[in-house]
Amino acid sequence: MPSPETVTAPVAREFVAAAEERGLTVATAESLTAGRIAASIADVPGASAVLRGGLIVYATDLKGILAGVDADLLDRVGPVHPEVAAQLARGAARVCGADLGVGVTGVAGPDAQDGHPVGEVYLAVSVSAQADCPDQGTVVHRLDDRWHSPAQDIGAREAIRRATTIRALELLTTQVEGGLELKGNKPAPTSVGDGDGKAHFGP
């Protein structure tokens, strides 16, 4: 079976090339992927021009301590929630001083967590106030079940973690190639998407 690095490398290279061309930097806040997104970016030659750093926030309390996720929110909804992903993304960008932040949180398995099934994963990409793009702000997506099949020989847990890494890199590339450039200082609204749809989620 192909290694995680082999599968994610082309997507990571595409993101690094696009971000470097525009002079943009990125930081990550990762739960279930435990640093894989940042590591995939770092594997690309020249990544130092793009990658600022990353936070591994596997434990629920560290999502607040390191990334600044609201403690009341974590108490109320738990760690697996779209707004938690959004705050992770914004926290990563803020703490590391990056133009882009990506946050991921969810259940990789093998067991469900607090009523959330295996495979429920939220990914967020945040564009800081220093960056200008058509879809500025924080966009949250839920990982589509089609991204990870339990029948894959790598196993459901590995499939979910790998799919989350790839999807996060693709979302970052989409934001960058959508016209992102450093310019001005604008407010950043937030939206949340599930599949192909989007809805406003709040500041």
Coordinates of C-alpha atoms in Angstrom, one line a residue:
M1 CA 0.0 0.0 0.0
P2 CA 1.2 3.6 -0.6
S3 CA 2.6 5.5 2.3
P4 CA 0.9 8.6 3.7
E5 CA 3.7 10.7 2.3
T6 CA 3.3 9.3 -1.2
V7 CA -0.4 10.0 -1.2
T8 CA -0.2 13.5 0.2
A9 CA 3.0 14.8 -1.5
P10 CA 1.4 16.0 -4.8
V11 CA -1.3 17.9 -3.0
A12 CA 1.3 19.5 -0.6
R13 CA 3.5 20.5 -3.5
E14 CA 0.7 22.2 -5.2
F15 CA -0.2 24.2 -2.1
V16 CA 3.4 25.2 -1.3
A17 CA 3.9 26.4 -4.9
A18 CA 0.7 28.4 -4.9
A19 CA 1.3 30.0 -1.5
E20 CA 5.0 30.8 -2.2
E21 CA 4.1 32.4 -5.5
R22 CA 1.8 34.8 -3.6
G23 CA 4.0 35.3 -0.6
L24 CA 1.6 33.7 1.8
T25 CA 2.3 31.8 5.0
V26 CA 0.3 29.1 6.8
A27 CA 0.0 27.6 10.3
T28 CA -1.9 24.5 11.5
A29 CA -3.8 23.4 14.6
E30 CA -4.4 19.7 14.4
S31 CA -6.3 17.2 16.5
L32 CA -6.9 13.9 14.9
T33 CA -4.1 14.3 12.3
A34 CA -1.5 15.1 15.1
G35 CA 0.8 17.2 12.9
R36 CA 0.4 15.4 9.6
I37 CA -0.8 18.5 7.7
A38 CA 2.2 20.5 8.8
A39 CA 4.6 17.6 8.2
S40 CA 3.2 17.1 4.7
I41 CA 3.9 20.8 3.9
A42 CA 7.4 20.6 5.5
D43 CA 8.3 17.6 3.3
V44 CA 8.2 19.9 0.3
P45 CA 11.5 21.5 -0.6
G46 CA 11.2 25.3 -0.1
A47 CA 8.4 24.9 2.5
S48 CA 10.3 27.2 4.9
A49 CA 9.0 30.1 2.8
V50 CA 5.4 29.1 3.5
L51 CA 5.1 27.1 6.7
R52 CA 5.2 29.2 9.9
G53 CA 4.5 26.3 12.4
G54 CA 1.8 24.1 13.9
L55 CA 0.0 23.3 17.1
I56 CA -0.8 19.7 18.0
V57 CA -3.9 19.9 20.1
Y58 CA -4.9 16.2 20.5
A59 CA -6.3 16.7 24.0
T60 CA -9.4 18.8 24.4
D61 CA -7.9 21.2 27.0
L62 CA -5.0 22.0 24.7
K63 CA -7.4 23.3 22.1
G64 CA -8.1 26.1 24.5
I65 CA -4.6 26.4 26.1
L66 CA -2.6 26.5 22.9
A67 CA -5.0 27.6 20.2
G68 CA -7.3 29.8 22.2
V69 CA -10.6 27.9 21.6
D70 CA -13.2 29.2 23.9
A71 CA -13.5 27.1 27.1
D72 CA -17.2 27.6 27.4
L73 CA -17.7 26.4 23.8
L74 CA -15.7 23.3 24.5
D75 CA -17.7 22.6 27.7
R76 CA -20.9 23.1 25.8
V77 CA -20.4 21.3 22.5
G78 CA -17.2 19.3 23.1
P79 CA -14.2 19.2 20.7
V80 CA -16.0 17.8 17.6
H81 CA -17.8 20.8 16.3
P82 CA -17.5 23.1 13.3
E83 CA -17.0 26.2 15.4
V84 CA -14.2 24.5 17.3
A85 CA -12.5 23.8 13.9
A86 CA -13.0 27.5 13.0
Q87 CA -11.5 28.7 16.2
L88 CA -8.6 26.3 15.8
A89 CA -7.8 27.7 12.4
R90 CA -8.0 31.3 13.6
G91 CA -5.9 30.5 16.6
A92 CA -3.2 28.8 14.5
A93 CA -2.9 31.9 12.3
R94 CA -2.8 34.2 15.3
V95 CA -0.4 32.3 17.5
C96 CA 2.1 31.6 14.6
G97 CA 1.7 34.9 12.8
A98 CA 0.5 33.3 9.6
D99 CA -1.7 34.6 6.7
L100 CA -3.6 31.3 6.6
G101 CA -4.7 29.0 9.4
V102 CA -6.0 25.5 9.1
G103 CA -7.8 23.7 11.9
V104 CA -9.0 20.1 12.0
T105 CA -11.0 18.2 14.7
G106 CA -13.0 15.0 14.6
V107 CA -13.2 11.3 15.3
A108 CA -10.8 8.9 13.6
G109 CA -11.8 5.9 15.6
P110 CA -11.8 3.1 16.4
D111 CA -14.7 4.1 18.6
A112 CA -17.3 6.9 18.6
Q113 CA -16.8 9.8 20.8
D114 CA -19.5 11.5 22.9
G115 CA -22.2 10.6 20.4
H116 CA -20.1 11.6 17.4
P117 CA -19.6 8.7 14.9
V118 CA -16.3 7.6 13.5
G119 CA -15.6 9.7 10.5
E120 CA -17.2 12.9 11.7
V121 CA -14.5 15.5 10.9
Y122 CA -14.5 19.2 10.6
L123 CA -11.9 21.2 8.7
A124 CA -11.5 25.0 8.7
V125 CA -9.3 27.4 6.8
S126 CA -9.0 30.9 8.1
V127 CA -7.7 33.9 6.1
S128 CA -6.2 36.5 8.4
A129 CA -7.0 40.2 8.3
Q130 CA -3.7 40.8 6.4
A131 CA -4.8 38.8 3.4
D132 CA -7.2 39.8 0.7
C133 CA -9.3 37.2 -1.2
P134 CA -12.8 36.9 -2.6
D135 CA -13.8 34.5 0.2
Q136 CA -12.0 36.1 3.1
G137 CA -12.8 34.9 6.6
T138 CA -13.1 31.4 8.0
V139 CA -14.7 28.6 5.9
V140 CA -15.5 25.2 7.6
H141 CA -16.2 22.0 5.8
R142 CA -17.3 18.6 7.0
L143 CA -15.3 15.6 5.6
D144 CA -17.4 13.8 3.1
D145 CA -17.9 10.1 3.9
R146 CA -16.8 9.3 0.4
W147 CA -13.3 10.4 1.3
H148 CA -12.7 7.4 3.5
S149 CA -14.0 3.9 2.9
P150 CA -13.9 1.2 5.6
A151 CA -13.1 -1.3 2.9
Q152 CA -9.7 0.2 2.2
D153 CA -6.9 -2.1 3.2
I154 CA -5.3 0.7 5.2
G155 CA -8.1 0.6 7.7
A156 CA -10.8 3.1 8.6
R157 CA -8.8 5.0 11.2
E158 CA -5.8 5.5 8.8
A159 CA -8.1 6.3 5.9
I160 CA -9.8 9.1 7.9
R161 CA -6.6 10.6 9.1
R162 CA -5.1 10.5 5.6
A163 CA -8.3 11.9 4.0
T164 CA -8.4 14.7 6.5
T165 CA -4.8 15.7 5.6
I166 CA -5.4 15.6 1.9
R167 CA -8.7 17.5 2.1
A168 CA -7.1 20.2 4.4
L169 CA -4.3 20.8 1.8
E170 CA -6.8 21.0 -1.0
L171 CA -8.9 23.5 0.9
L172 CA -5.8 25.6 1.5
T173 CA -4.9 25.5 -2.2
T174 CA -8.4 26.5 -3.2
Q175 CA -8.3 29.5 -1.0
V176 CA -4.8 30.5 -2.3
E177 CA -5.7 30.0 -5.9
G178 CA -8.9 31.9 -5.5
G179 CA -6.9 35.1 -5.7
L180 CA -5.4 35.5 -2.2
E181 CA -2.8 38.3 -1.9
L182 CA -1.4 40.3 0.9
K183 CA -3.3 43.6 0.9
G184 CA -4.9 45.9 3.4
N185 CA -6.6 45.1 6.7
K186 CA -10.2 43.9 6.3
P187 CA -12.7 42.2 8.7
A188 CA -13.0 38.5 8.4
P189 CA -16.5 37.0 8.3
T190 CA -17.1 33.3 8.9
S191 CA -19.1 30.7 7.0
V192 CA -19.5 27.0 7.4
G193 CA -20.0 24.5 4.6
D194 CA -21.3 20.9 4.6
G195 CA -20.6 19.2 1.3
D196 CA -21.2 21.7 -1.5
G197 CA -23.4 24.1 0.5
K198 CA -22.5 27.0 2.7
A199 CA -24.2 28.8 5.5
H200 CA -23.2 31.7 7.8
F201 CA -21.9 30.4 11.1
G202 CA -21.0 33.6 13.0
P203 CA -18.0 35.7 13.8

